[in-house]
Coordinates of C-alpha atoms and ligand atoms in Angstrom, one line a residue:
M1 CA -102.8 -37.8 73.9
S2 CA -104.6 -41.1 74.6
S3 CA -102.5 -43.6 76.5
K4 CA -103.2 -46.8 78.4
I5 CA -101.1 -45.2 81.2
K6 CA -103.4 -43.2 83.5
K7 CA -101.5 -43.4 86.8
I8 CA -97.7 -42.9 87.2
A9 CA -95.6 -43.3 90.2
V10 CA -92.3 -41.7 91.0
L11 CA -89.7 -42.9 93.5
T12 CA -86.1 -42.0 94.3
S13 CA -83.7 -44.8 95.0
G14 CA -80.1 -45.5 96.1
G15 CA -77.8 -42.6 97.1
D16 CA -79.5 -39.3 97.0
S17 CA -78.1 -36.6 94.8
P18 CA -78.9 -32.8 94.4
G19 CA -81.4 -32.3 91.7
M20 CA -83.5 -35.3 92.7
N21 CA -86.3 -33.0 94.1
A22 CA -86.3 -30.9 90.8
A23 CA -86.8 -34.2 89.0
I24 CA -89.6 -35.3 91.3
R25 CA -91.3 -32.0 90.7
S26 CA -90.9 -32.2 87.1
V27 CA -92.5 -35.7 86.9
V28 CA -95.3 -34.6 89.1
R29 CA -96.0 -31.4 87.3
T30 CA -95.8 -33.1 83.8
C31 CA -98.4 -35.6 84.9
A32 CA -100.6 -32.8 86.2
Y33 CA -100.1 -31.1 82.8
M34 CA -100.9 -34.3 80.9
K35 CA -103.9 -35.0 83.1
V36 CA -102.5 -38.2 84.5
D37 CA -102.5 -39.2 88.2
C38 CA -99.3 -39.3 90.0
I39 CA -98.4 -41.2 93.0
A40 CA -95.2 -40.7 95.1
I41 CA -93.6 -43.7 96.5
Y42 CA -91.6 -43.1 99.7
R43 CA -88.3 -44.8 100.7
G44 CA -87.6 -46.3 97.3
Y45 CA -88.3 -49.9 96.7
Q46 CA -88.8 -50.6 100.3
G47 CA -91.8 -48.2 100.2
M48 CA -93.0 -49.8 97.1
I49 CA -93.1 -53.2 98.9
E50 CA -94.8 -51.7 101.8
G51 CA -97.3 -49.6 99.8
D52 CA -95.9 -46.3 101.2
F53 CA -97.6 -44.2 98.7
K54 CA -99.2 -40.6 98.4
S55 CA -101.3 -38.9 95.8
M56 CA -99.4 -35.9 94.4
D57 CA -100.7 -32.9 92.4
A58 CA -99.0 -29.9 91.0
R59 CA -98.9 -28.1 94.4
S60 CA -97.5 -30.9 96.2
V61 CA -94.0 -30.1 94.8
N62 CA -94.0 -26.3 95.6
N63 CA -90.7 -24.9 96.7
I64 CA -88.6 -28.0 96.4
I65 CA -86.7 -27.2 93.0
N66 CA -84.0 -25.7 95.2
K67 CA -83.7 -28.3 97.8
G68 CA -81.1 -30.9 98.2
G69 CA -81.7 -34.5 99.0
T70 CA -85.0 -36.1 98.3
I71 CA -88.4 -35.3 99.8
L72 CA -89.4 -38.8 99.1
K73 CA -86.5 -40.4 101.0
S74 CA -84.3 -42.9 99.6
A75 CA -83.0 -46.3 100.5
R76 CA -80.9 -49.3 99.2
C77 CA -83.4 -52.1 99.4
N78 CA -82.3 -55.7 99.8
D79 CA -85.8 -57.1 99.7
F80 CA -86.3 -55.9 96.1
R81 CA -83.5 -58.1 95.1
T82 CA -85.7 -61.2 95.7
P83 CA -88.5 -62.4 93.7
E84 CA -90.8 -62.5 96.8
G85 CA -90.0 -58.8 97.4
R86 CA -90.7 -57.8 93.9
K87 CA -94.0 -59.8 94.0
M88 CA -95.1 -57.9 97.0
A89 CA -94.1 -54.6 95.3
H90 CA -96.0 -55.6 92.2
D91 CA -99.1 -56.6 94.3
Q92 CA -98.9 -53.0 95.9
L93 CA -98.7 -51.2 92.6
V94 CA -101.7 -53.1 91.2
K95 CA -103.7 -52.6 94.3
A96 CA -103.1 -48.8 94.0
G97 CA -104.0 -48.8 90.3
I98 CA -100.4 -47.7 89.3
D99 CA -99.8 -48.4 85.6
A100 CA -96.1 -47.4 85.3
F101 CA -93.4 -45.7 87.5
V102 CA -90.3 -43.4 87.1
V103 CA -87.3 -44.4 89.1
I104 CA -84.8 -41.7 89.9
G105 CA -81.4 -43.3 90.9
G106 CA -78.2 -45.0 89.9
D107 CA -77.2 -48.3 88.3
G108 CA -78.4 -50.4 91.3
S109 CA -81.9 -48.8 91.1
F110 CA -82.0 -49.4 87.4
T111 CA -81.1 -53.0 87.7
G112 CA -84.1 -53.5 90.1
A113 CA -86.3 -51.7 87.6
M114 CA -85.0 -53.8 84.7
I115 CA -85.6 -57.1 86.4
F116 CA -89.1 -56.0 87.6
N117 CA -90.1 -54.9 84.1
K118 CA -89.0 -58.3 82.6
E119 CA -90.8 -60.3 85.3
Y120 CA -94.1 -58.2 85.2
D121 CA -93.9 -56.4 81.8
F122 CA -94.5 -53.3 84.0
P123 CA -93.6 -49.9 82.2
V124 CA -90.6 -48.2 83.8
I125 CA -88.5 -45.3 82.9
G126 CA -85.3 -44.3 84.7
I127 CA -83.8 -40.9 85.4
P128 CA -80.1 -41.0 86.3
G129 CA -79.6 -39.4 89.8
T130 CA -76.1 -39.8 91.3
I131 CA -73.1 -37.5 91.7
D132 CA -70.7 -40.0 90.4
N133 CA -71.6 -39.4 86.7
D134 CA -71.0 -43.1 86.1
I135 CA -74.1 -44.0 84.0
F136 CA -73.8 -45.0 80.4
G137 CA -76.2 -43.2 78.0
T138 CA -75.9 -39.7 79.4
T139 CA -73.2 -37.2 79.5
F140 CA -74.4 -35.8 82.8
T141 CA -76.3 -37.6 85.9
L142 CA -78.3 -35.4 88.2
G143 CA -76.2 -34.0 90.9
F144 CA -72.7 -34.2 89.4
D145 CA -72.5 -30.6 88.5
T146 CA -73.7 -29.5 91.9
A147 CA -71.2 -32.0 93.5
L148 CA -68.4 -30.6 91.4
N149 CA -69.2 -27.0 92.6
T150 CA -69.3 -28.2 96.3
V151 CA -65.9 -30.0 95.8
V152 CA -64.3 -26.9 94.1
E153 CA -65.7 -24.5 96.8
C154 CA -64.2 -26.7 99.4
I155 CA -60.8 -27.1 97.8
D156 CA -60.7 -23.2 97.3
K157 CA -61.0 -23.0 101.0
I158 CA -58.4 -25.7 101.7
R159 CA -56.0 -23.9 99.4
D160 CA -56.1 -21.0 101.7
T161 CA -54.7 -22.9 104.5
A162 CA -52.3 -24.8 102.2
S163 CA -50.8 -21.7 100.9
S164 CA -50.7 -19.9 104.2
H165 CA -48.8 -22.8 105.7
N166 CA -46.8 -24.0 102.6
R167 CA -48.6 -27.4 102.9
L168 CA -49.4 -30.3 100.8
F169 CA -53.0 -31.5 101.1
F170 CA -54.5 -34.9 100.0
V171 CA -58.1 -34.3 99.4
E172 CA -60.3 -37.3 99.1
V173 CA -63.5 -37.0 96.9
M174 CA -66.3 -39.4 96.1
G175 CA -66.3 -41.9 93.4
R176 CA -65.9 -45.6 94.3
D177 CA -65.3 -46.9 90.7
V178 CA -64.8 -43.8 88.5
G179 CA -62.8 -40.6 88.8
H180 CA -65.2 -38.1 87.1
I181 CA -65.5 -36.0 90.2
A182 CA -61.9 -36.1 90.9
L183 CA -60.8 -35.2 87.4
N184 CA -63.3 -32.5 86.8
A185 CA -63.0 -30.9 90.2
G186 CA -59.2 -31.2 90.1
V187 CA -58.9 -29.3 86.9
G188 CA -61.5 -26.8 88.1
A189 CA -59.7 -26.2 91.4
G190 CA -56.2 -26.3 89.9
A191 CA -55.0 -29.4 91.7
E192 CA -51.3 -30.5 91.4
E193 CA -52.1 -34.2 90.9
I194 CA -55.3 -36.1 90.4
L195 CA -55.4 -39.8 91.3
I196 CA -58.4 -41.7 89.7
P197 CA -59.3 -45.3 89.5
E198 CA -59.1 -45.3 85.8
E199 CA -55.3 -44.5 85.6
N200 CA -52.8 -45.9 88.2
L201 CA -49.8 -44.0 87.4
G202 CA -47.8 -45.3 90.4
L203 CA -46.5 -43.8 93.5
D204 CA -43.1 -43.0 92.0
R205 CA -44.7 -40.7 89.4
L206 CA -46.5 -38.9 92.2
L207 CA -43.1 -38.3 94.3
E208 CA -41.5 -37.3 91.0
S209 CA -44.3 -34.7 90.3
L210 CA -44.3 -33.4 93.9
K211 CA -40.6 -33.0 93.8
R212 CA -40.6 -31.2 90.4
S213 CA -43.4 -28.9 91.8
K214 CA -41.4 -27.9 94.8
E215 CA -38.3 -27.4 92.6
S216 CA -40.3 -25.2 90.2
G217 CA -41.1 -22.9 93.1
K218 CA -44.5 -23.8 94.3
S219 CA -44.8 -23.7 98.0
S220 CA -48.2 -25.5 98.4
S221 CA -49.9 -28.2 96.6
I222 CA -53.4 -29.9 96.4
V223 CA -53.6 -33.5 95.3
I224 CA -57.0 -35.0 94.7
V225 CA -57.7 -38.5 95.2
A226 CA -60.9 -40.4 94.2
E227 CA -62.2 -42.8 96.8
G228 CA -61.7 -45.7 94.4
D229 CA -58.1 -44.8 93.4
K230 CA -56.1 -47.8 92.7
S231 CA -52.6 -46.6 94.0
G232 CA -53.2 -49.2 96.9
K233 CA -53.0 -46.5 99.5
N234 CA -55.7 -44.4 101.0
V235 CA -55.2 -40.8 101.7
F236 CA -53.9 -41.2 105.2
E237 CA -51.4 -43.8 103.8
L238 CA -50.4 -41.6 101.0
K239 CA -49.7 -38.8 103.5
E240 CA -47.3 -41.1 105.5
Y241 CA -45.7 -42.3 102.3
V242 CA -45.1 -38.8 101.1
E243 CA -43.8 -37.7 104.5
E244 CA -41.4 -40.5 104.6
H245 CA -40.0 -40.1 101.0
L246 CA -40.3 -36.3 100.7
P247 CA -39.8 -34.8 104.2
I248 CA -39.7 -31.3 102.6
Y249 CA -43.4 -31.5 102.7
D250 CA -45.7 -30.8 105.5
V251 CA -48.8 -32.9 104.7
R252 CA -52.4 -32.7 105.7
V253 CA -55.4 -34.7 104.7
S254 CA -59.0 -33.8 104.1
V255 CA -61.9 -36.3 103.3
L256 CA -64.9 -34.4 102.0
G257 CA -67.4 -37.3 102.4
H258 CA -71.0 -36.8 102.3
M259 CA -70.9 -33.0 102.2
Q260 CA -70.5 -33.6 98.4
R261 CA -74.0 -35.1 98.2
G262 CA -75.9 -32.3 99.9
G263 CA -76.8 -28.8 99.1
A264 CA -79.1 -26.9 96.8
P265 CA -78.7 -28.1 93.3
S266 CA -76.9 -25.9 90.6
C267 CA -79.0 -24.3 87.9
F268 CA -77.6 -26.8 85.5
D269 CA -78.9 -29.6 87.6
R270 CA -82.3 -28.1 88.0
V271 CA -82.7 -27.5 84.4
L272 CA -81.5 -31.0 83.5
A273 CA -83.9 -32.5 86.2
S274 CA -86.8 -30.6 84.6
R275 CA -86.1 -31.6 81.1
M276 CA -85.6 -35.4 82.1
G277 CA -88.8 -35.5 84.2
V278 CA -90.8 -34.3 81.3
K279 CA -89.2 -36.7 78.9
A280 CA -89.7 -39.6 81.3
V281 CA -93.5 -39.0 81.6
E282 CA -93.9 -38.4 77.9
A283 CA -92.0 -41.6 77.1
L284 CA -94.4 -43.5 79.4
L285 CA -97.6 -42.1 77.7
E286 CA -96.1 -42.9 74.4
G287 CA -96.0 -46.5 75.5
K288 CA -92.2 -46.7 75.8
T289 CA -90.7 -48.8 78.6
S290 CA -87.4 -49.9 80.2
L291 CA -85.5 -47.0 79.0
M292 CA -83.4 -44.3 80.7
V293 CA -83.5 -40.7 80.0
G294 CA -80.2 -39.0 79.4
I295 CA -78.5 -35.8 77.8
Q296 CA -76.2 -36.2 74.9
D297 CA -75.0 -33.4 72.8
N298 CA -77.5 -31.1 74.8
K299 CA -80.3 -33.4 73.5
I300 CA -82.6 -35.4 75.8
T301 CA -82.3 -38.9 74.7
L302 CA -83.5 -42.5 75.7
T303 CA -81.3 -45.5 76.1
P304 CA -82.3 -49.0 77.0
I305 CA -81.9 -49.5 80.7
E306 CA -80.1 -52.6 80.1
K307 CA -77.4 -50.7 78.0
A308 CA -77.2 -48.1 80.7
I309 CA -76.4 -50.6 83.3
K310 CA -74.1 -52.7 81.4
G311 CA -72.2 -49.9 79.5
H312 CA -69.2 -48.2 81.0
T313 CA -68.5 -44.5 81.1
K314 CA -65.1 -43.4 79.9
I315 CA -62.9 -41.1 81.6
D316 CA -62.1 -38.0 79.5
K317 CA -58.7 -38.5 78.3
E318 CA -58.5 -35.0 76.9
L319 CA -59.2 -33.5 80.3
I320 CA -56.4 -35.6 81.7
R321 CA -54.1 -34.1 79.1
V322 CA -55.3 -30.7 80.0
S323 CA -54.8 -31.3 83.7
E324 CA -51.1 -32.4 82.9
I325 CA -50.4 -29.3 81.0
M326 CA -51.9 -27.1 83.7
T327 CA -49.7 -28.5 86.4
T328 CA -46.4 -27.2 84.5
Ligands
F6P1 O1 -72.9 -43.5 94.4 C1 -72.9 -42.2 95.1 C2 -71.9 -42.3 96.3 O2 -72.0 -41.1 96.9 C3 -70.4 -42.7 96.0 O3 -69.6 -41.7 95.4 C4 -70.0 -43.2 97.3 O4 -68.9 -44.1 97.2 C5 -71.2 -43.9 97.8 O5 -72.3 -43.3 97.2 C6 -71.4 -43.7 99.5 O6 -72.5 -44.5 99.8 P1 -73.2 -44.3 101.2 O7 -73.9 -43.1 101.3 O8 -74.1 -45.4 101.2 O9 -72.0 -44.4 102.2

């Protein structure tokens, strides 16, 4: 294949997610396969601004497919939000002879890439890496599946204590704006109630459901609460509220936090990362730009980055219905 693109850079940006290393490996190895130079950019856009670059070959990414986090480090970079910062980044890329880059990250990282592409007509392709699964144009983001498995494993353990002590647990999971982790892990872990930002069913309904559950003979319960839930109360306030209104319950709280972002990626995320990395490099070599790689109907797809940023993912209503039936 003859292409104007001879040197491709790869960086990870924003919050890390399991599968980022597998995607880096895929980009680097695809470049090696296509006989294109590959450069790693460390510390996201900050490293781009500072010229923190390193040449990569196929062997540079040995034994990382199974590692959580990102070997390239990541950062949320304020300087890249300014025209001056982006000018410095462009100067560094030109100086290093880099023709295009692949950014692995979430919507903030894609917004930076899109603005940069518009300003400098610089070829960029995005790979969605975030545990939140909140990017339009892909059914799955890298790290979502692994995070779900981590959350379910934790809740299974919490359930042991919940049932031994006849307790009610509020478990807070990540998801600032979306409830995909909460809903999916909630169904997978058999939660009694799932509180997500997309649906505010009200606190009365929560009390009703907990009361019904006790009356139906359940001795313990798990309620999953997404970080961005709109009930107006955080998990600790929910605990107090339930204790006050339903003193029959002995309530505890568990905030899972950043453990959800760590750990070895699942097989699903490794395969997805490998497929996405190949597509990202191929797209650049074909002269495509400002697109995000995604997966839809098990096919690897390309969506304009602008659409990916502006579009909204929808919560799965059918899964909400399933979760309601399962709590009978
Ligand atoms: O976007 C990924 C995410 O893990 C969110 O679920 C969470 O709200 C946020 O990042 C936490 O960000 P930080 O690691 O900067 O505290």
